[in-house]
Short mmCIF file of C-alpha atoms in Angstrom, two decimals:
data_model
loop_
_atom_site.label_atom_id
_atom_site.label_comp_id
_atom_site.label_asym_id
_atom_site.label_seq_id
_atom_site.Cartn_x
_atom_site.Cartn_y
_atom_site.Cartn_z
CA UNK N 1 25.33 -99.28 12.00
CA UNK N 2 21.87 -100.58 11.74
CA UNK N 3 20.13 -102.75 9.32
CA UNK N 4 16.02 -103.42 9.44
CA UNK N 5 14.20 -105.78 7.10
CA UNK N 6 10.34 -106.02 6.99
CA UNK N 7 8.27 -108.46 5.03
CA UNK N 8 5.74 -106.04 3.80
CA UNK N 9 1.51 -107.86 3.49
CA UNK N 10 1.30 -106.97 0.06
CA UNK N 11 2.69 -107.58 -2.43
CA UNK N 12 3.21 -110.91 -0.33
CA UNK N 13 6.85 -111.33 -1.71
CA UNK N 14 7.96 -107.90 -1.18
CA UNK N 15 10.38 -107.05 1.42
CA UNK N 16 12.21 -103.27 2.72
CA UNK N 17 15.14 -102.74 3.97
CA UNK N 18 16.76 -100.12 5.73
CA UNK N 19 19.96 -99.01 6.14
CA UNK N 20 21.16 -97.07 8.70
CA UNK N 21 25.03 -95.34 9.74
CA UNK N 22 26.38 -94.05 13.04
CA UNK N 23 24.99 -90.73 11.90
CA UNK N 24 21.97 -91.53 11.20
CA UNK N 25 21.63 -91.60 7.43
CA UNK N 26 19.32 -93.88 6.10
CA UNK N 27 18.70 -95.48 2.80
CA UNK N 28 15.29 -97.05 2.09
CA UNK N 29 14.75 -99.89 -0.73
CA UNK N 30 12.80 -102.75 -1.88
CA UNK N 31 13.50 -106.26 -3.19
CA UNK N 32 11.20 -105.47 -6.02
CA UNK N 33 13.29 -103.66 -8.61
CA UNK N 34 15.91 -102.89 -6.27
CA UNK N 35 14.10 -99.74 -5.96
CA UNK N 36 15.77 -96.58 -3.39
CA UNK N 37 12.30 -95.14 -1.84
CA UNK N 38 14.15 -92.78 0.66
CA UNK N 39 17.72 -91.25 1.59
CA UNK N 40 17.41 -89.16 4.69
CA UNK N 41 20.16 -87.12 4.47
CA UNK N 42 21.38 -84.08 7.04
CA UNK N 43 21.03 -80.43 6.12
CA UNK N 44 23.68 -77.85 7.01
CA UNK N 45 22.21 -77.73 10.39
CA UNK N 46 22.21 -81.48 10.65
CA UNK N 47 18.48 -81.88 10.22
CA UNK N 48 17.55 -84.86 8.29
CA UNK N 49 15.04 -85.29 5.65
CA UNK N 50 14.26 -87.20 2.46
CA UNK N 51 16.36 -86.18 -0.87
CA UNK N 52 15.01 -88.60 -3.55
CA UNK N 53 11.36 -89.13 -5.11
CA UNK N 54 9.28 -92.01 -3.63
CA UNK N 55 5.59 -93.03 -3.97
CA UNK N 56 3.65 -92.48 -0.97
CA UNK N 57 1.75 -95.90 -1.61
CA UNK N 58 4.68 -98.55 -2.50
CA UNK N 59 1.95 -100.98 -4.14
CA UNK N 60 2.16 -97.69 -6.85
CA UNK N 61 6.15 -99.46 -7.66
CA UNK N 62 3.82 -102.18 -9.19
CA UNK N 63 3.43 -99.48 -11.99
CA UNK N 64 6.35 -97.18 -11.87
CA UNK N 65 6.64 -95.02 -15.52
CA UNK N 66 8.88 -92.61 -14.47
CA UNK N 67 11.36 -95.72 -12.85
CA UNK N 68 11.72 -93.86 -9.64
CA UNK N 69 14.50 -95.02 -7.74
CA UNK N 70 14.81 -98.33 -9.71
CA UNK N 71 17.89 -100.30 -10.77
CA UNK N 72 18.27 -100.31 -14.83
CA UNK N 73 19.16 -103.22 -17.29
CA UNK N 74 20.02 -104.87 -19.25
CA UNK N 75 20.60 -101.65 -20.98
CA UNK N 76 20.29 -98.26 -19.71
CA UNK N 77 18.66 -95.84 -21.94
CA UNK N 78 17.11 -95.92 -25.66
CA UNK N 79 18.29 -98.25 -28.35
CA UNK N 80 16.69 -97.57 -31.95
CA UNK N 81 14.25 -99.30 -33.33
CA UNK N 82 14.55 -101.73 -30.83
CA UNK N 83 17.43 -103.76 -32.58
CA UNK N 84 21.19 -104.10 -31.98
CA UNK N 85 23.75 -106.22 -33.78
CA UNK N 86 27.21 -107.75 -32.91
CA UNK N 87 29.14 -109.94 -34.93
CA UNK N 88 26.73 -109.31 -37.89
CA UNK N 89 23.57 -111.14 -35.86
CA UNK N 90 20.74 -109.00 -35.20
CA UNK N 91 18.95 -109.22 -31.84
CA UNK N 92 15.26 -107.70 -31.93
CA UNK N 93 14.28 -106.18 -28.62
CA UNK N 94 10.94 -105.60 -26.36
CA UNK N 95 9.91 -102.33 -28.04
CA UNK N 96 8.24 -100.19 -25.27
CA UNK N 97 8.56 -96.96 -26.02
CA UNK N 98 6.75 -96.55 -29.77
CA UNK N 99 9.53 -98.45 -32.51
CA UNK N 100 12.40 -97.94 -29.28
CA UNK N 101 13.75 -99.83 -26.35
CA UNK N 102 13.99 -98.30 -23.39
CA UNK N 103 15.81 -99.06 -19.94
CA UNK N 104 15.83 -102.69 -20.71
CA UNK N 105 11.87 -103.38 -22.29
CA UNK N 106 8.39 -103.74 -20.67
CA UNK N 107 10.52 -106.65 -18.03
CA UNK N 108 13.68 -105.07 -17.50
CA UNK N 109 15.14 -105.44 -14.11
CA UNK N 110 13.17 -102.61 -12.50
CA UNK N 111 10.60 -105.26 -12.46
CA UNK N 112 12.50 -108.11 -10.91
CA UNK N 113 12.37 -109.76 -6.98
CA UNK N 114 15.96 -109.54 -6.67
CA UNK N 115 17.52 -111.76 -4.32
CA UNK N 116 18.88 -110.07 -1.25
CA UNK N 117 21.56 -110.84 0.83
CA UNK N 118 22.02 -107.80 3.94
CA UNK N 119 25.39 -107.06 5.39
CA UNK N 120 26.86 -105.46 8.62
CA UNK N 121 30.45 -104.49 9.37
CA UNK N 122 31.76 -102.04 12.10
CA UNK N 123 31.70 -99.18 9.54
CA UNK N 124 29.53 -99.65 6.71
CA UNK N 125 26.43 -101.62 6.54
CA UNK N 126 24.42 -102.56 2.71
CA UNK N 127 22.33 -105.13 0.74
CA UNK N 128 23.96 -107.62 -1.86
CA UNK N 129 21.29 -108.57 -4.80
CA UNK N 130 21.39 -110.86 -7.16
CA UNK N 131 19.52 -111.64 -10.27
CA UNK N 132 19.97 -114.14 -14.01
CA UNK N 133 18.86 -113.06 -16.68
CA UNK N 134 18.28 -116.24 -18.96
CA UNK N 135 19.32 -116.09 -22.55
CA UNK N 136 16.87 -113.96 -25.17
CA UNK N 137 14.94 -112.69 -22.11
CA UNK N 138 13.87 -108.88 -23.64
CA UNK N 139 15.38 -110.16 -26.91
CA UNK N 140 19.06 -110.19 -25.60
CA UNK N 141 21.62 -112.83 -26.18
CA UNK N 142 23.26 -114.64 -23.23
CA UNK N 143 22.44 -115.42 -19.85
CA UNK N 144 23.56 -112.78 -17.45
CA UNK N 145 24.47 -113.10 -14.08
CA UNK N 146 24.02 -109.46 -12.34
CA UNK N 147 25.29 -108.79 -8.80
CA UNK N 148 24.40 -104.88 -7.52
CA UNK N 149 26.07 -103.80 -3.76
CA UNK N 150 24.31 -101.12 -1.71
CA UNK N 151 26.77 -99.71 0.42
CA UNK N 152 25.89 -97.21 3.21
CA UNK N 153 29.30 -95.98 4.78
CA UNK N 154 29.69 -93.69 7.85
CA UNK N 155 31.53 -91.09 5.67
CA UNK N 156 27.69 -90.71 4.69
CA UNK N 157 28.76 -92.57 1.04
CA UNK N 158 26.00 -94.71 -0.86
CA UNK N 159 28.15 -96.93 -2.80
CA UNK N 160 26.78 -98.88 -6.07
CA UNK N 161 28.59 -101.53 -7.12
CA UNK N 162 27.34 -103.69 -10.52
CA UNK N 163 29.07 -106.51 -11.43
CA UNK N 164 27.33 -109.20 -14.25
CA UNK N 165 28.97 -111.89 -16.05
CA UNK N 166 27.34 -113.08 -19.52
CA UNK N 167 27.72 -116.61 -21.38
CA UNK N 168 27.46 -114.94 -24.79
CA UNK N 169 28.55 -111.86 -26.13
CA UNK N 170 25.87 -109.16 -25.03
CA UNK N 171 25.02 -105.24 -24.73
CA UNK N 172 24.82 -104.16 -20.94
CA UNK N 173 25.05 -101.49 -19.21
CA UNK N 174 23.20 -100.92 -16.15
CA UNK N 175 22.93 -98.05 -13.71
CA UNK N 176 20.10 -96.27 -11.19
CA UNK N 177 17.02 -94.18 -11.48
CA UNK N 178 16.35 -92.05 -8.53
CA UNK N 179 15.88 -88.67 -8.71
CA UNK N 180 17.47 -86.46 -6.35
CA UNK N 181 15.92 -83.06 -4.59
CA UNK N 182 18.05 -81.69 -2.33
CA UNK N 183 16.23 -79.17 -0.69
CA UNK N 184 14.72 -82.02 1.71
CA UNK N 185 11.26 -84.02 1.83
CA UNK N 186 10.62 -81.81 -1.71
CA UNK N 187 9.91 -78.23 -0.33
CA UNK N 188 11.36 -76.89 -3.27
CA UNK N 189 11.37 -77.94 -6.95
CA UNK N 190 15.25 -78.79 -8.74
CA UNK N 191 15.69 -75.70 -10.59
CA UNK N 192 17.65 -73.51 -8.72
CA UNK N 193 19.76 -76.67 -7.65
CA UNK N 194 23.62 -75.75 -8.96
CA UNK N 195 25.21 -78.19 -10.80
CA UNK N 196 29.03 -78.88 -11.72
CA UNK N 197 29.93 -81.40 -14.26
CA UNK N 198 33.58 -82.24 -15.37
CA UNK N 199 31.88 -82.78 -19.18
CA UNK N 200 33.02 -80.88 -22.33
CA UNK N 201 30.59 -83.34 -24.69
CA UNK N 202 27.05 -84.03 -24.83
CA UNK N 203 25.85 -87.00 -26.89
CA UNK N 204 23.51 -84.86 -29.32
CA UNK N 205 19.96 -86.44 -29.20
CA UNK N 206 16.99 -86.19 -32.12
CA UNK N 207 13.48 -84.94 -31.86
CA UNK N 208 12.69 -88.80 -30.49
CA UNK N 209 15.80 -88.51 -27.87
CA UNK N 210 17.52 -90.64 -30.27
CA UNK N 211 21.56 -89.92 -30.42
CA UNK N 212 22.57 -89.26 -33.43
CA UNK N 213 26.02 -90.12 -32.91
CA UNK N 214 27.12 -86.47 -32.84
CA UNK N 215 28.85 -85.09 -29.93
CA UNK N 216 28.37 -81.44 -29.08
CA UNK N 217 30.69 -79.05 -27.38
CA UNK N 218 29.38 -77.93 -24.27
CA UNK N 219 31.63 -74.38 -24.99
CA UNK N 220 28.68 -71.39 -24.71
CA UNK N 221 25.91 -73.23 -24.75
CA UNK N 222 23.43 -74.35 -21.38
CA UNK N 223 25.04 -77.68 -21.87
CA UNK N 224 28.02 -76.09 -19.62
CA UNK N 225 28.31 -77.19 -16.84
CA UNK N 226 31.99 -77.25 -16.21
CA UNK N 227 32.11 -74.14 -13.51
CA UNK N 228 28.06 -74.82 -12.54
CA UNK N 229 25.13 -73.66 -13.23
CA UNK N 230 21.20 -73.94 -12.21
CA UNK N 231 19.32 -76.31 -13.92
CA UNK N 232 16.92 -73.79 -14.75
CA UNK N 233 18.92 -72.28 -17.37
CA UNK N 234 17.81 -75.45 -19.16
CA UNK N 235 14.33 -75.10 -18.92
CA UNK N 236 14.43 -71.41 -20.11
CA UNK N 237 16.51 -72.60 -23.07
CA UNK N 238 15.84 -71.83 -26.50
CA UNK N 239 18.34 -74.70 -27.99
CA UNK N 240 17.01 -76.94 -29.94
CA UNK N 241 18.33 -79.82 -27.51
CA UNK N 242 16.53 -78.61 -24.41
CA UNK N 243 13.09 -78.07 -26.74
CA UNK N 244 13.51 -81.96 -27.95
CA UNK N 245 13.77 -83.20 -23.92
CA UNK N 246 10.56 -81.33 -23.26
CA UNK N 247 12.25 -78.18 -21.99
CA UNK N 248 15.24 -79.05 -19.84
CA UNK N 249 17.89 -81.82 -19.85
CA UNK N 250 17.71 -85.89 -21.28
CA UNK N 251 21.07 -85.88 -22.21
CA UNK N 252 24.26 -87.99 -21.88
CA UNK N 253 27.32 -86.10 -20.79
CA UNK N 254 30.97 -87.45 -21.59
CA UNK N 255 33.11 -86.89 -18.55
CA UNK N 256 36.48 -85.71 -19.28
CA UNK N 257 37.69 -87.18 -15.81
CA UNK N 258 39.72 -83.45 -15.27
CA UNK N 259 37.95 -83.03 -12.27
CA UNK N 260 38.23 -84.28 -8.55
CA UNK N 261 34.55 -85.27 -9.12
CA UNK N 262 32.53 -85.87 -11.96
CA UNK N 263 29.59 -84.02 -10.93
CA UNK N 264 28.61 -82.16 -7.81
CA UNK N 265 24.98 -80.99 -7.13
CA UNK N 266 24.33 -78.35 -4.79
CA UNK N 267 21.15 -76.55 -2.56
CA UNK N 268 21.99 -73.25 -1.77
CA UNK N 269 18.93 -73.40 0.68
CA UNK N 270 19.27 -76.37 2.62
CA UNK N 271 23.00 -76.55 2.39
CA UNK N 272 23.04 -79.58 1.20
CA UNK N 273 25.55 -81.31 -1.47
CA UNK N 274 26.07 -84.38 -3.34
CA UNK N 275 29.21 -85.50 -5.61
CA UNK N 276 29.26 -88.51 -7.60
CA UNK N 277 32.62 -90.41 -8.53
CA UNK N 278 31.88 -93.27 -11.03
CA UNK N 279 34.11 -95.44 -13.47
CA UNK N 280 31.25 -95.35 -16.17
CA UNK N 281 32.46 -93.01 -19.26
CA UNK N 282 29.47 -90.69 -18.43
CA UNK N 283 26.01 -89.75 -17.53
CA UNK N 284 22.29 -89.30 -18.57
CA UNK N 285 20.70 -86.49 -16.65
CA UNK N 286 17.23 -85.96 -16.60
CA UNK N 287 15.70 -83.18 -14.86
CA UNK N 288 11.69 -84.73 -14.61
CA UNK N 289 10.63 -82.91 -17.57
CA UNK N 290 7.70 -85.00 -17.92
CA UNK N 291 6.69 -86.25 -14.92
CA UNK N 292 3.15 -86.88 -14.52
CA UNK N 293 1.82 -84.49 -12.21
CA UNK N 294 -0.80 -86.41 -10.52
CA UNK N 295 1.24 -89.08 -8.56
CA UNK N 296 1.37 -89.41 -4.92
CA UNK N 297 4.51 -88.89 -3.42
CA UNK N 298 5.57 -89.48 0.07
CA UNK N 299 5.62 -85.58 0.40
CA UNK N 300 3.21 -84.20 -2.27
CA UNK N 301 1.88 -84.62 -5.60
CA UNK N 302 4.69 -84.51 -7.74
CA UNK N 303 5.50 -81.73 -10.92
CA UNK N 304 7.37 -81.34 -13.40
CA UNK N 305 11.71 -80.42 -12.43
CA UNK N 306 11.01 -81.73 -8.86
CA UNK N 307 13.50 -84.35 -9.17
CA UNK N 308 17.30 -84.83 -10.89
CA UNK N 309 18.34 -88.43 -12.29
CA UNK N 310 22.08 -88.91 -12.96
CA UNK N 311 21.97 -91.98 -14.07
CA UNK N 312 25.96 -93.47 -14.56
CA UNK N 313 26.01 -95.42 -17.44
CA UNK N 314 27.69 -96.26 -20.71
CA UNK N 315 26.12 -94.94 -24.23
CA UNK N 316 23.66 -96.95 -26.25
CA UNK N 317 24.65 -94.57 -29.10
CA UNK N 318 28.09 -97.11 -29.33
CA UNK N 319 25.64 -99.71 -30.78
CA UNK N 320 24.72 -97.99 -33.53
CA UNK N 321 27.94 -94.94 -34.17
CA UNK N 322 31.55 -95.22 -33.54
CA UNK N 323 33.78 -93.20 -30.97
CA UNK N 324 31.58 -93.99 -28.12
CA UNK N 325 33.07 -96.46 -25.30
CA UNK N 326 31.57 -99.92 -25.84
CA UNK N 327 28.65 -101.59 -24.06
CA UNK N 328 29.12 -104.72 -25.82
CA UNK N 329 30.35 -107.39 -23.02
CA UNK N 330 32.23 -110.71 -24.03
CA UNK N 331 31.27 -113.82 -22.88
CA UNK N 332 32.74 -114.65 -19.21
CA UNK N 333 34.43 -110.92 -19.72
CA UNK N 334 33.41 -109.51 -15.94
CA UNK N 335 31.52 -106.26 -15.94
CA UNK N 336 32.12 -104.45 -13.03
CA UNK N 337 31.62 -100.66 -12.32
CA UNK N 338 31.12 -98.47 -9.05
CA UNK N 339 29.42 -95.32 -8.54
CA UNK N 340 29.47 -93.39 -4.91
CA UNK N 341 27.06 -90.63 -4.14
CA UNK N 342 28.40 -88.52 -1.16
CA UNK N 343 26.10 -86.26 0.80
CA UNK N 344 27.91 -83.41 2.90
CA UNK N 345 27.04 -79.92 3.13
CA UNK N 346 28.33 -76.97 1.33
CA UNK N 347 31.23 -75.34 2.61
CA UNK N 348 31.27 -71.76 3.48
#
């Protein structure tokens, strides 16, 4: 196991680390947002290459849209009209995105200097940050105390653990933003990527990606995903739910927890896959339907489907409709969830 840090000129108060395993995976992230720049990650002929979207430049992180690779809070995803209430007190939120609030406001936590505390052990090797939140910051009530693990193992395992603590009662749920390409330092776009996910549900969204507090059945629709399917058969979709994400997928999926895993992604190409086990109730993915196509990457200009989020979270639809799990935390309740992405090959 290996573990680099480097002080980087400028931003002045920026620092990278690396982690490294006995194989020689790597995972690549800042202090700033607690942002994932790079996985290497073997092929099926153990040839190792980058699998998530990163800015060429990392000053460009300074302005990051698209949230590539960032940790999310204090609430993942959109909340309506910017306003939440609990107990029958309204909290009015940092409206960024027109009347809505997305991934936490304008100052969310993909814009923090976390505090960073690396760790070595004989098989596994990671990054402990830490960040408050003081009380009203973004409009929220409560000061939260966040703690998120990196964990590189040598079973080739990123492990994300979140754990917060709040003083007041408070909405929170928090989760990742990199976008995965499998096929390896982005030769190819996402599209013909096959996708498994152990969901019979999607949170139905409106023509602002609004939930509407419906949940659809996935049952012979492109919302399927339960024996895979390319993500392309999104983007060629003529549902009314793909057209409203910009032609492809911004959706949450409810996991039915059948499954061994709870979604596996695969590269036919490249041989490579990746399975995610998490504790959250479900998932957003978002297959880059409108990613700018001008940014510099560390391997090319980026486009449109050239990167997959599946972003482990908890609905912001249970703020507003019932029968959704709860992101509403007590005070001193402990939030604590874990998500592991595994990257292995496909077997033949």
């Amino acid at each position: 196991m290996e573990l680099r840090t480097q002080s980087l000129s400028t931003p002045s108060n920026w620092k990278r680390y690396t982690l490294v395993n006995d194989n020689g995976m790597e995972v690549t992230c800042l202090n700033y947002g607690g942002i994932i720049t790079k996985i290497l990650a073997p092929d099926q002929h153990n040839h190792f290459e980058n699998v998530v979207l990163g800015y060429k430049n990392e000053q460009d992180y300074l302005h990051n849209p698209n949230f590539f690779g960032a940790l999310i809070g204090r609430v993942a995803g959109r909340i309506q009209n910017s306003t939440f209430s609990i107990d029958g007190t309204t909290y009015e939120l940092d409206a960024n995105e027109g009347p809505n609030h997305l991934h936490g406001g304008a100052n969310g936590f993909d814009r923090v200097i976390w505090d960073v505390e690396p760790f070595e052990e004989s098989d596994k090797v990671g990054l402990t940050l830490t960040h408050t939140s003081p009380d009203g910051e973004g409009g929220y009530p409560g000061t939260v105390q966040v703690q998120v693990t990196y964990t590189l193992t040598n079973d080739n395992q990123l492990q994300i653990t979140y754990d917060a603590q709040s003083d007041k009662k408070t909405a929170l749920t928090l989760t990742n933003h990199s976008y995965f390409n499998l096929s390896g330092d982005l030769k190819q776009d996402i599209l013909h990527h096959d996708v498994t996910i152990d969901s019979s549900h999607v949170v139905e969204l409106d023509d602002t990606l609004i939930p509407t507090g419906n949940k659809l059945e996935v049952e012979g629709t492109v919302f399927d995903f339960r024996n895979g399917r390319q993500l392309k058969d999104g983007v060629s979709s003529s549902h009314p739910q793909n057209q409203y994400a910009g032609n492809g997928y911004d959706h949450n999926f409810i996991f039915d927890k059948y499954k061994q895993h709870d979604i596996v992604v695969r590269d036919e190409t490249s041989g490579r896959q990746l399975t995610v086990d998490t504790e959250q109730p479900g998932f957003v993915m978002y297959t880059s339907n409108n990613l700018d196509e001008s940014l510099q990457l560390s391997e090319g200009v980026s486009k449109k489907y050239l990167g997959v989020c599946l972003e482990t979270q908890g609905s912001p639809a249970s703020l507003e409709h019932q029968g959704f799990p709860s992101i509403v935390l007590d005070k001193d309740q402990p939030y604590r969830y874990t998500t592991t992405f595994t990257f292995g090959v496909i077997e033949k």
